[in-house]
Amino acid sequence: MRIAMRIGLQVPSFTYPGGPDRIGPVFGRIARDADQAGLHSLWVMDHVFQIATVGPAEEPMLEAYSALAYAAALTEHITLGTMVTGSVYRHPGLLVKTVTTLDVLSGGRAWLGIGAAWNGEEAAGLGIPFPPLAERFERLEEILRIAHQMWSGDESPFTGEHYRLARPLNSPAALRSPHPPILIGGSGEKKTLRLVAQYADACNLMDSPELPRKLDVLREHCARVGRPYEEIEKTAISVLPSDASVEQALDTAGRFAEQGIDQLVFSSMKPHEAQVVPLLGEVVEQSAKIVPVGR
C-alpha cells in the first residue's frame, strides 16, 4: 500500500501578541486548528529557556508536557510529542509515566520524542544536573531500555549504571499498542543513529545536504542489529518561512519525500499568524500524491 507523506507542525515559540495572558488561548487555537486541518502531529520543544535560533533566552517558554496535556484536551486526532525531550531533564521512570499519562488522556496519541540534550545554559540556570556528553548518551540508552521494559509490563527491578528502579510499575498502561512510538532526535552517526536502529520507532533529522548520508548510515545500523530499515519512520524538520506559499511548502515536502522521509514537520517561528495552519492544511490535502521513496 502506498503511504502518503505525513505533515506535522512544531511550535517553537510562545511569544504572541497580547503578552502572557494570551499564550493559553493562542496556543490552544493553534492546536485546535492543526487538528481540524488534518495535520498528523503537533510538537513542542523540551526547553525551559528559549533557544538562540528562535529568540532571546528570556522569551516565554512553556514546560513541554504541561503544554501537550493542554493541547490534548482541546484536540481529537492529532498526535502529540516533544521534539525532543532532553534525556537528563527527568528521571526515566517519571518520564515514562508522564508520556503514558499523556497517551491515556489523549486517547492514544502520545509520542516519546527524546535525545541526549544539549543546552547546558538552561540546565545550569535551573539547577538541572547536566553530565558530560558521553554520560548523557549512556543515560539515554538506559532510559530507552527502561521505557521498553515499563511499556511491556515488566515490573522486575532495573539495575543500570546510572538508574535503578526497584519496581517499574506503570499503571494504567499506555493505550497505544504496543506502546507510544519512540522518536530519537539527532543525526550522530556512531551513537544516535545506532540507538534509533536498536530502540526507536522513528528518527528525526535536520534539513541538511547530509540527510541522504544519514539515512544510509541508519540503514547500515539496522542491518547490523537485524532490524528492517522500513520499520523505522523517517521524520525531518524544516523551518517554514513566514512568506511561504502552499506551492513552496509542497515543493519542500516533495524534496524530502524523494530522499525517503515519511513525515515532514514544519517548524514555524510565528505559528500564531493566521495563515500558518491553513497553509499546512492545504499542504495536507495536496500531499496525498507525495509518496516517500521506499513507501
PDB file of C-alpha atoms in Angstrom:
ATOM      1  CA  MET A   1       0.000   0.000   0.000  1.00  0.00           C
ATOM      2  CA  ARG A   2       1.289   3.438  -0.960  1.00  0.00           C
ATOM      3  CA  ILE A   3       1.584   5.677   2.108  1.00  0.00           C
ATOM      4  CA  ALA A   4       1.455   9.421   1.542  1.00  0.00           C
ATOM      5  CA  MET A   5       3.820  11.730   3.349  1.00  0.00           C
ATOM      6  CA  ARG A   6       2.600  12.909   6.741  1.00  0.00           C
ATOM      7  CA  ILE A   7       2.734  16.568   7.713  1.00  0.00           C
ATOM      8  CA  GLY A   8       3.345  17.888  11.218  1.00  0.00           C
ATOM      9  CA  LEU A   9       3.781  21.250  12.941  1.00  0.00           C
ATOM     10  CA  GLN A  10       6.354  22.217  15.546  1.00  0.00           C
ATOM     11  CA  VAL A  11       5.559  25.208  17.766  1.00  0.00           C
ATOM     12  CA  PRO A  12       8.917  26.589  18.997  1.00  0.00           C
ATOM     13  CA  SER A  13       7.690  29.993  20.149  1.00  0.00           C
ATOM     14  CA  PHE A  14       5.114  31.228  22.653  1.00  0.00           C
ATOM     15  CA  THR A  15       5.765  34.921  22.042  1.00  0.00           C
ATOM     16  CA  TYR A  16       2.300  36.014  20.962  1.00  0.00           C
ATOM     17  CA  PRO A  17       0.589  39.409  20.692  1.00  0.00           C
ATOM     18  CA  GLY A  18      -1.065  40.406  23.954  1.00  0.00           C
ATOM     19  CA  GLY A  19       1.513  39.031  26.390  1.00  0.00           C
ATOM     20  CA  PRO A  20       1.497  36.019  28.723  1.00  0.00           C
ATOM     21  CA  ASP A  21      -2.260  36.060  29.348  1.00  0.00           C
ATOM     22  CA  ARG A  22      -2.777  35.291  25.654  1.00  0.00           C
ATOM     23  CA  ILE A  23      -0.414  32.316  25.494  1.00  0.00           C
ATOM     24  CA  GLY A  24      -3.044  29.785  26.556  1.00  0.00           C
ATOM     25  CA  PRO A  25      -5.818  30.909  24.203  1.00  0.00           C
ATOM     26  CA  VAL A  26      -3.488  31.361  21.227  1.00  0.00           C
ATOM     27  CA  PHE A  27      -1.646  28.073  21.691  1.00  0.00           C
ATOM     28  CA  GLY A  28      -4.992  26.355  22.183  1.00  0.00           C
ATOM     29  CA  ARG A  29      -6.256  27.810  18.919  1.00  0.00           C
ATOM     30  CA  ILE A  30      -3.131  26.639  17.090  1.00  0.00           C
ATOM     31  CA  ALA A  31      -3.628  23.104  18.432  1.00  0.00           C
ATOM     32  CA  ARG A  32      -7.346  23.004  17.566  1.00  0.00           C
ATOM     33  CA  ASP A  33      -6.780  24.417  14.097  1.00  0.00           C
ATOM     34  CA  ALA A  34      -3.958  21.967  13.384  1.00  0.00           C
ATOM     35  CA  ASP A  35      -6.174  19.103  14.498  1.00  0.00           C
ATOM     36  CA  GLN A  36      -9.095  20.220  12.355  1.00  0.00           C
ATOM     37  CA  ALA A  37      -6.831  20.858   9.370  1.00  0.00           C
ATOM     38  CA  GLY A  38      -5.788  17.201   9.349  1.00  0.00           C
ATOM     39  CA  LEU A  39      -2.156  17.572  10.368  1.00  0.00           C
ATOM     40  CA  HIS A  40      -0.649  14.332  11.619  1.00  0.00           C
ATOM     41  CA  SER A  41       1.364  15.674  14.532  1.00  0.00           C
ATOM     42  CA  LEU A  42       1.919  18.634  16.849  1.00  0.00           C
ATOM     43  CA  TRP A  43       5.267  19.107  18.582  1.00  0.00           C
ATOM     44  CA  VAL A  44       6.751  21.441  21.166  1.00  0.00           C
ATOM     45  CA  MET A  45      10.392  21.769  22.148  1.00  0.00           C
ATOM     46  CA  ASP A  46      11.540  20.452  25.512  1.00  0.00           C
ATOM     47  CA  HIS A  47      13.330  23.586  26.645  1.00  0.00           C
ATOM     48  CA  VAL A  48      12.936  25.773  29.714  1.00  0.00           C
ATOM     49  CA  PHE A  49      14.718  28.788  28.189  1.00  0.00           C
ATOM     50  CA  GLN A  50      14.084  29.922  24.627  1.00  0.00           C
ATOM     51  CA  ILE A  51      16.877  28.791  22.303  1.00  0.00           C
ATOM     52  CA  ALA A  52      19.086  31.241  20.427  1.00  0.00           C
ATOM     53  CA  THR A  53      17.961  30.184  16.941  1.00  0.00           C
ATOM     54  CA  VAL A  54      14.406  31.263  17.819  1.00  0.00           C
ATOM     55  CA  GLY A  55      14.895  34.226  20.152  1.00  0.00           C
ATOM     56  CA  PRO A  56      16.428  35.521  23.397  1.00  0.00           C
ATOM     57  CA  ALA A  57      16.500  33.162  26.366  1.00  0.00           C
ATOM     58  CA  GLU A  58      14.092  35.468  28.201  1.00  0.00           C
ATOM     59  CA  GLU A  59      11.248  34.880  25.728  1.00  0.00           C
ATOM     60  CA  PRO A  60       8.284  32.892  27.092  1.00  0.00           C
ATOM     61  CA  MET A  61       8.836  29.120  27.151  1.00  0.00           C
ATOM     62  CA  LEU A  62       6.282  26.618  28.421  1.00  0.00           C
ATOM     63  CA  GLU A  63       7.093  23.306  30.098  1.00  0.00           C
ATOM     64  CA  ALA A  64       6.613  20.787  27.331  1.00  0.00           C
ATOM     65  CA  TYR A  65       4.404  18.087  28.818  1.00  0.00           C
ATOM     66  CA  SER A  66       2.072  20.547  30.530  1.00  0.00           C
ATOM     67  CA  ALA A  67       1.615  22.260  27.155  1.00  0.00           C
ATOM     68  CA  LEU A  68       0.944  18.942  25.416  1.00  0.00           C
ATOM     69  CA  ALA A  69      -1.599  17.915  28.048  1.00  0.00           C
ATOM     70  CA  TYR A  70      -3.402  21.214  27.467  1.00  0.00           C
ATOM     71  CA  ALA A  71      -3.364  20.590  23.711  1.00  0.00           C
ATOM     72  CA  ALA A  72      -4.616  17.031  24.211  1.00  0.00           C
ATOM     73  CA  ALA A  73      -7.741  18.308  25.952  1.00  0.00           C
ATOM     74  CA  LEU A  74      -8.545  20.572  23.005  1.00  0.00           C
ATOM     75  CA  THR A  75      -7.961  18.102  20.161  1.00  0.00           C
ATOM     76  CA  GLU A  76      -9.226  14.739  18.965  1.00  0.00           C
ATOM     77  CA  HIS A  77      -6.965  13.256  16.302  1.00  0.00           C
ATOM     78  CA  ILE A  78      -3.554  14.913  16.075  1.00  0.00           C
ATOM     79  CA  THR A  79      -0.626  13.085  17.665  1.00  0.00           C
ATOM     80  CA  LEU A  80       1.398  14.927  20.306  1.00  0.00           C
ATOM     81  CA  GLY A  81       5.063  14.901  21.249  1.00  0.00           C
ATOM     82  CA  THR A  82       8.242  16.728  22.166  1.00  0.00           C
ATOM     83  CA  MET A  83      10.844  17.486  19.544  1.00  0.00           C
ATOM     84  CA  VAL A  84      12.667  16.319  21.679  1.00  0.00           C
ATOM     85  CA  THR A  85      12.804  15.554  25.406  1.00  0.00           C
ATOM     86  CA  GLY A  86      16.196  16.184  26.996  1.00  0.00           C
ATOM     87  CA  SER A  87      17.316  12.810  28.329  1.00  0.00           C
ATOM     88  CA  VAL A  88      18.605  14.147  31.658  1.00  0.00           C
ATOM     89  CA  TYR A  89      15.782  16.573  32.428  1.00  0.00           C
ATOM     90  CA  ARG A  90      13.519  13.981  34.081  1.00  0.00           C
ATOM     91  CA  HIS A  91      14.034  10.725  35.915  1.00  0.00           C
ATOM     92  CA  PRO A  92      13.258   7.945  33.394  1.00  0.00           C
ATOM     93  CA  GLY A  93      10.573   6.264  35.496  1.00  0.00           C
ATOM     94  CA  LEU A  94       8.722   9.558  35.829  1.00  0.00           C
ATOM     95  CA  LEU A  95       9.247  10.361  32.143  1.00  0.00           C
ATOM     96  CA  VAL A  96       7.660   7.083  31.047  1.00  0.00           C
ATOM     97  CA  LYS A  97       4.822   7.722  33.494  1.00  0.00           C
ATOM     98  CA  THR A  98       4.360  11.230  32.072  1.00  0.00           C
ATOM     99  CA  VAL A  99       4.208  10.051  28.456  1.00  0.00           C
ATOM    100  CA  THR A 100       1.869   7.223  29.458  1.00  0.00           C
ATOM    101  CA  THR A 101      -0.418   9.720  31.172  1.00  0.00           C
ATOM    102  CA  LEU A 102      -0.471  11.879  28.052  1.00  0.00           C
ATOM    103  CA  ASP A 103      -1.255   8.802  25.971  1.00  0.00           C
ATOM    104  CA  VAL A 104      -4.115   7.719  28.218  1.00  0.00           C
ATOM    105  CA  LEU A 105      -5.696  11.167  28.472  1.00  0.00           C
ATOM    106  CA  SER A 106      -5.344  11.836  24.729  1.00  0.00           C
ATOM    107  CA  GLY A 107      -6.826   8.511  23.692  1.00  0.00           C
ATOM    108  CA  GLY A 108      -3.559   7.012  22.467  1.00  0.00           C
ATOM    109  CA  ARG A 109      -1.951   9.971  20.687  1.00  0.00           C
ATOM    110  CA  ALA A 110       1.349  10.440  22.546  1.00  0.00           C
ATOM    111  CA  TRP A 111       4.910  10.162  21.280  1.00  0.00           C
ATOM    112  CA  LEU A 112       8.097   9.834  23.278  1.00  0.00           C
ATOM    113  CA  GLY A 113      10.468  12.112  21.440  1.00  0.00           C
ATOM    114  CA  ILE A 114      13.879  12.044  23.086  1.00  0.00           C
ATOM    115  CA  GLY A 115      17.514  12.989  22.592  1.00  0.00           C
ATOM    116  CA  ALA A 116      20.743  13.337  24.541  1.00  0.00           C
ATOM    117  CA  ALA A 117      20.088  17.025  25.472  1.00  0.00           C
ATOM    118  CA  TRP A 118      22.441  19.848  24.536  1.00  0.00           C
ATOM    119  CA  ASN A 119      21.504  23.125  26.220  1.00  0.00           C
ATOM    120  CA  GLY A 120      23.797  23.332  29.206  1.00  0.00           C
ATOM    121  CA  GLU A 121      22.932  27.001  29.767  1.00  0.00           C
ATOM    122  CA  GLU A 122      19.297  26.332  30.626  1.00  0.00           C
ATOM    123  CA  ALA A 123      20.193  23.275  32.684  1.00  0.00           C
ATOM    124  CA  ALA A 124      22.627  25.327  34.778  1.00  0.00           C
ATOM    125  CA  GLY A 125      20.104  28.119  35.023  1.00  0.00           C
ATOM    126  CA  LEU A 126      17.507  25.894  36.686  1.00  0.00           C
ATOM    127  CA  GLY A 127      19.970  23.668  38.518  1.00  0.00           C
ATOM    128  CA  ILE A 128      19.353  20.558  36.403  1.00  0.00           C
ATOM    129  CA  PRO A 129      22.313  18.139  36.571  1.00  0.00           C
ATOM    130  CA  PHE A 130      23.976  18.105  33.163  1.00  0.00           C
ATOM    131  CA  PRO A 131      26.706  15.458  32.863  1.00  0.00           C
ATOM    132  CA  PRO A 132      29.260  15.314  30.032  1.00  0.00           C
ATOM    133  CA  LEU A 133      28.066  14.229  26.578  1.00  0.00           C
ATOM    134  CA  ALA A 134      29.320  10.650  26.825  1.00  0.00           C
ATOM    135  CA  GLU A 135      27.408  10.123  30.059  1.00  0.00           C
ATOM    136  CA  ARG A 136      24.281  11.749  28.630  1.00  0.00           C
ATOM    137  CA  PHE A 137      24.316   9.154  25.865  1.00  0.00           C
ATOM    138  CA  GLU A 138      24.813   6.375  28.404  1.00  0.00           C
ATOM    139  CA  ARG A 139      21.818   7.661  30.304  1.00  0.00           C
ATOM    140  CA  LEU A 140      19.798   7.980  27.098  1.00  0.00           C
ATOM    141  CA  GLU A 141      20.324   4.318  26.296  1.00  0.00           C
ATOM    142  CA  GLU A 142      19.297   3.274  29.792  1.00  0.00           C
ATOM    143  CA  ILE A 143      16.166   5.426  29.508  1.00  0.00           C
ATOM    144  CA  LEU A 144      15.267   3.701  26.254  1.00  0.00           C
ATOM    145  CA  ARG A 145      15.701   0.310  27.898  1.00  0.00           C
ATOM    146  CA  ILE A 146      13.547   1.400  30.848  1.00  0.00           C
ATOM    147  CA  ALA A 147      10.825   2.704  28.518  1.00  0.00           C
ATOM    148  CA  HIS A 148      10.652  -0.597  26.649  1.00  0.00           C
ATOM    149  CA  GLN A 149      10.551  -2.539  29.906  1.00  0.00           C
ATOM    150  CA  MET A 150       7.855  -0.421  31.522  1.00  0.00           C
ATOM    151  CA  TRP A 151       5.692  -0.388  28.413  1.00  0.00           C
ATOM    152  CA  SER A 152       5.979  -4.176  28.143  1.00  0.00           C
ATOM    153  CA  GLY A 153       4.510  -4.545  31.637  1.00  0.00           C
ATOM    154  CA  ASP A 154       7.713  -5.999  33.102  1.00  0.00           C
ATOM    155  CA  GLU A 155       7.890  -4.874  36.757  1.00  0.00           C
ATOM    156  CA  SER A 156      11.149  -6.629  37.576  1.00  0.00           C
ATOM    157  CA  PRO A 157      13.899  -4.430  39.028  1.00  0.00           C
ATOM    158  CA  PHE A 158      16.019  -2.448  36.592  1.00  0.00           C
ATOM    159  CA  THR A 159      19.657  -2.031  37.508  1.00  0.00           C
ATOM    160  CA  GLY A 160      21.806   0.072  35.232  1.00  0.00           C
ATOM    161  CA  GLU A 161      24.957   2.082  35.662  1.00  0.00           C
ATOM    162  CA  HIS A 162      23.036   5.318  36.190  1.00  0.00           C
ATOM    163  CA  TYR A 163      19.476   4.311  37.109  1.00  0.00           C
ATOM    164  CA  ARG A 164      17.988   1.792  39.489  1.00  0.00           C
ATOM    165  CA  LEU A 165      14.251   1.138  39.619  1.00  0.00           C
ATOM    166  CA  ALA A 166      13.080  -1.302  42.286  1.00  0.00           C
ATOM    167  CA  ARG A 167       9.648  -1.849  40.731  1.00  0.00           C
ATOM    168  CA  PRO A 168       8.988  -0.083  37.412  1.00  0.00           C
ATOM    169  CA  LEU A 169       5.214  -0.366  37.691  1.00  0.00           C
ATOM    170  CA  ASN A 170       3.264   1.551  35.047  1.00  0.00           C
ATOM    171  CA  SER A 171      -0.476   1.586  35.720  1.00  0.00           C
ATOM    172  CA  PRO A 172      -2.561   2.397  33.809  1.00  0.00           C
ATOM    173  CA  ALA A 173      -0.803   1.069  30.766  1.00  0.00           C
ATOM    174  CA  ALA A 174      -0.475   3.205  27.652  1.00  0.00           C
ATOM    175  CA  LEU A 175      -3.341   2.924  25.175  1.00  0.00           C
ATOM    176  CA  ARG A 176      -1.172   2.970  22.056  1.00  0.00           C
ATOM    177  CA  SER A 177      -0.165  -0.547  21.041  1.00  0.00           C
ATOM    178  CA  PRO A 178       2.418  -1.878  21.539  1.00  0.00           C
ATOM    179  CA  HIS A 179       3.451   1.453  23.138  1.00  0.00           C
ATOM    180  CA  PRO A 180       3.687   5.160  22.330  1.00  0.00           C
ATOM    181  CA  PRO A 181       6.131   5.427  19.441  1.00  0.00           C
ATOM    182  CA  ILE A 182       9.668   6.364  20.394  1.00  0.00           C
ATOM    183  CA  LEU A 183      11.330   9.010  18.244  1.00  0.00           C
ATOM    184  CA  ILE A 184      15.010   9.816  18.696  1.00  0.00           C
ATOM    185  CA  GLY A 185      16.187  13.208  17.506  1.00  0.00           C
ATOM    186  CA  GLY A 186      19.696  13.806  16.219  1.00  0.00           C
ATOM    187  CA  SER A 187      21.987  12.709  13.441  1.00  0.00           C
ATOM    188  CA  GLY A 188      25.146  11.467  15.161  1.00  0.00           C
ATOM    189  CA  GLU A 189      26.330   8.535  13.105  1.00  0.00           C
ATOM    190  CA  LYS A 190      28.070   6.446  15.775  1.00  0.00           C
ATOM    191  CA  LYS A 191      25.689   6.755  18.730  1.00  0.00           C
ATOM    192  CA  THR A 192      22.384   8.435  17.903  1.00  0.00           C
ATOM    193  CA  LEU A 193      21.557   6.531  14.733  1.00  0.00           C
ATOM    194  CA  ARG A 194      22.677   3.277  16.355  1.00  0.00           C
ATOM    195  CA  LEU A 195      20.207   3.908  19.164  1.00  0.00           C
ATOM    196  CA  VAL A 196      17.480   4.584  16.590  1.00  0.00           C
ATOM    197  CA  ALA A 197      18.127   1.241  14.925  1.00  0.00           C
ATOM    198  CA  GLN A 198      18.160  -0.601  18.232  1.00  0.00           C
ATOM    199  CA  TYR A 199      15.373   1.058  20.206  1.00  0.00           C
ATOM    200  CA  ALA A 200      13.282   3.582  18.266  1.00  0.00           C
ATOM    201  CA  ASP A 201      10.224   3.620  16.062  1.00  0.00           C
ATOM    202  CA  ALA A 202      11.235   6.850  14.344  1.00  0.00           C
ATOM    203  CA  CYS A 203      14.177   9.173  13.803  1.00  0.00           C
ATOM    204  CA  ASN A 204      14.195  12.925  13.354  1.00  0.00           C
ATOM    205  CA  LEU A 205      16.772  14.588  11.140  1.00  0.00           C
ATOM    206  CA  MET A 206      17.500  18.193  10.243  1.00  0.00           C
ATOM    207  CA  ASP A 207      17.132  19.743   6.809  1.00  0.00           C
ATOM    208  CA  SER A 208      20.700  19.324   5.596  1.00  0.00           C
ATOM    209  CA  PRO A 209      22.643  18.272   2.484  1.00  0.00           C
ATOM    210  CA  GLU A 210      23.929  15.385   4.626  1.00  0.00           C
ATOM    211  CA  LEU A 211      20.460  13.912   5.134  1.00  0.00           C
ATOM    212  CA  PRO A 212      20.795  11.161   2.482  1.00  0.00           C
ATOM    213  CA  ARG A 213      24.058  10.046   4.062  1.00  0.00           C
ATOM    214  CA  LYS A 214      22.459   9.938   7.497  1.00  0.00           C
ATOM    215  CA  LEU A 215      19.727   7.656   6.162  1.00  0.00           C
ATOM    216  CA  ASP A 216      22.362   5.401   4.605  1.00  0.00           C
ATOM    217  CA  VAL A 217      24.124   5.188   7.977  1.00  0.00           C
ATOM    218  CA  LEU A 218      20.827   4.351   9.665  1.00  0.00           C
ATOM    219  CA  ARG A 219      20.256   1.599   7.116  1.00  0.00           C
ATOM    220  CA  GLU A 220      23.700   0.169   7.942  1.00  0.00           C
ATOM    221  CA  HIS A 221      22.969   0.213  11.684  1.00  0.00           C
ATOM    222  CA  CYS A 222      19.668  -1.562  11.058  1.00  0.00           C
ATOM    223  CA  ALA A 223      21.470  -4.262   9.120  1.00  0.00           C
ATOM    224  CA  ARG A 224      23.948  -4.753  11.979  1.00  0.00           C
ATOM    225  CA  VAL A 225      21.214  -5.237  14.583  1.00  0.00           C
ATOM    226  CA  GLY A 226      18.966  -7.282  12.299  1.00  0.00           C
ATOM    227  CA  ARG A 227      16.193  -4.674  12.136  1.00  0.00           C
ATOM    228  CA  PRO A 228      14.227  -3.975   8.949  1.00  0.00           C
ATOM    229  CA  TYR A 229      15.055  -0.414   7.907  1.00  0.00           C
ATOM    230  CA  GLU A 230      11.483   0.007   6.683  1.00  0.00           C
ATOM    231  CA  GLU A 231      10.128  -0.418  10.230  1.00  0.00           C
ATOM    232  CA  ILE A 232      11.528   2.950  11.245  1.00  0.00           C
ATOM    233  CA  GLU A 233       9.587   6.092  10.395  1.00  0.00           C
ATOM    234  CA  LYS A 234      11.930   8.696   8.979  1.00  0.00           C
ATOM    235  CA  THR A 235      10.961  12.214  10.002  1.00  0.00           C
ATOM    236  CA  ALA A 236      12.654  15.512   9.315  1.00  0.00           C
ATOM    237  CA  ILE A 237      12.136  19.076  10.474  1.00  0.00           C
ATOM    238  CA  SER A 238      12.227  22.103   8.218  1.00  0.00           C
ATOM    239  CA  VAL A 239      11.630  25.763   9.001  1.00  0.00           C
ATOM    240  CA  LEU A 240       8.538  27.175   7.328  1.00  0.00           C
ATOM    241  CA  PRO A 241       9.361  30.680   6.009  1.00  0.00           C
ATOM    242  CA  SER A 242       6.896  33.339   7.098  1.00  0.00           C
ATOM    243  CA  ASP A 243       6.159  34.197   3.459  1.00  0.00           C
ATOM    244  CA  ALA A 244       5.919  30.604   2.224  1.00  0.00           C
ATOM    245  CA  SER A 245       3.217  29.666  -0.244  1.00  0.00           C
ATOM    246  CA  VAL A 246       1.383  26.346  -0.492  1.00  0.00           C
ATOM    247  CA  GLU A 247       3.366  25.584  -3.635  1.00  0.00           C
ATOM    248  CA  GLN A 248       6.679  26.216  -1.901  1.00  0.00           C
ATOM    249  CA  ALA A 249       5.700  24.041   1.060  1.00  0.00           C
ATOM    250  CA  LEU A 250       4.610  21.271  -1.303  1.00  0.00           C
ATOM    251  CA  ASP A 251       7.918  21.518  -3.151  1.00  0.00           C
ATOM    252  CA  THR A 252       9.717  21.156   0.182  1.00  0.00           C
ATOM    253  CA  ALA A 253       7.630  18.114   1.077  1.00  0.00           C
ATOM    254  CA  GLY A 254       8.321  16.579  -2.326  1.00  0.00           C
ATOM    255  CA  ARG A 255      12.058  17.136  -1.936  1.00  0.00           C
ATOM    256  CA  PHE A 256      12.080  15.323   1.378  1.00  0.00           C
ATOM    257  CA  ALA A 257       9.890  12.523   0.050  1.00  0.00           C
ATOM    258  CA  GLU A 258      12.384  11.928  -2.749  1.00  0.00           C
ATOM    259  CA  GLN A 259      15.033  11.374  -0.074  1.00  0.00           C
ATOM    260  CA  GLY A 260      12.898   8.815   1.765  1.00  0.00           C
ATOM    261  CA  ILE A 261      11.380  10.974   4.535  1.00  0.00           C
ATOM    262  CA  ASP A 262       7.994   9.667   5.706  1.00  0.00           C
ATOM    263  CA  GLN A 263       6.885  12.636   7.824  1.00  0.00           C
ATOM    264  CA  LEU A 264       7.885  16.257   7.421  1.00  0.00           C
ATOM    265  CA  VAL A 265       7.466  18.528  10.441  1.00  0.00           C
ATOM    266  CA  PHE A 266       7.315  22.209   9.582  1.00  0.00           C
ATOM    267  CA  SER A 267       8.644  24.491  12.315  1.00  0.00           C
ATOM    268  CA  SER A 268       7.010  27.914  12.272  1.00  0.00           C
ATOM    269  CA  MET A 269       8.687  30.770  14.107  1.00  0.00           C
ATOM    270  CA  LYS A 270       5.321  32.582  14.153  1.00  0.00           C
ATOM    271  CA  PRO A 271       2.777  29.784  14.475  1.00  0.00           C
ATOM    272  CA  HIS A 272       0.144  32.222  15.769  1.00  0.00           C
ATOM    273  CA  GLU A 273      -0.119  34.042  12.444  1.00  0.00           C
ATOM    274  CA  ALA A 274      -3.453  33.369  10.813  1.00  0.00           C
ATOM    275  CA  GLN A 275      -2.144  31.904   7.565  1.00  0.00           C
ATOM    276  CA  VAL A 276       0.223  29.260   9.001  1.00  0.00           C
ATOM    277  CA  VAL A 277      -2.101  26.389   9.916  1.00  0.00           C
ATOM    278  CA  PRO A 278      -4.494  26.867   6.950  1.00  0.00           C
ATOM    279  CA  LEU A 279      -1.481  26.776   4.627  1.00  0.00           C
ATOM    280  CA  LEU A 280      -0.325  23.493   6.141  1.00  0.00           C
ATOM    281  CA  GLY A 281      -3.885  22.191   5.925  1.00  0.00           C
ATOM    282  CA  GLU A 282      -3.782  22.782   2.182  1.00  0.00           C
ATOM    283  CA  VAL A 283      -0.433  21.018   2.040  1.00  0.00           C
ATOM    284  CA  VAL A 284      -2.026  18.027   3.794  1.00  0.00           C
ATOM    285  CA  GLU A 285      -4.863  17.937   1.260  1.00  0.00           C
ATOM    286  CA  GLN A 286      -2.498  18.077  -1.692  1.00  0.00           C
ATOM    287  CA  SER A 287       0.237  15.849  -0.296  1.00  0.00           C
ATOM    288  CA  ALA A 288      -1.766  12.655  -0.884  1.00  0.00           C
ATOM    289  CA  LYS A 289       0.132  12.311  -4.139  1.00  0.00           C
ATOM    290  CA  ILE A 290       3.513  12.706  -2.426  1.00  0.00           C
ATOM    291  CA  VAL A 291       4.731   9.203  -1.597  1.00  0.00           C
ATOM    292  CA  PRO A 292       8.134   8.888   0.092  1.00  0.00           C
ATOM    293  CA  VAL A 293      10.735   6.817  -1.719  1.00  0.00           C
ATOM    294  CA  GLY A 294      10.573   3.277  -0.381  1.00  0.00           C
ATOM    295  CA  ARG A 295       6.878   3.505   0.526  1.00  0.00           C
TER     296      ARG A 295
END
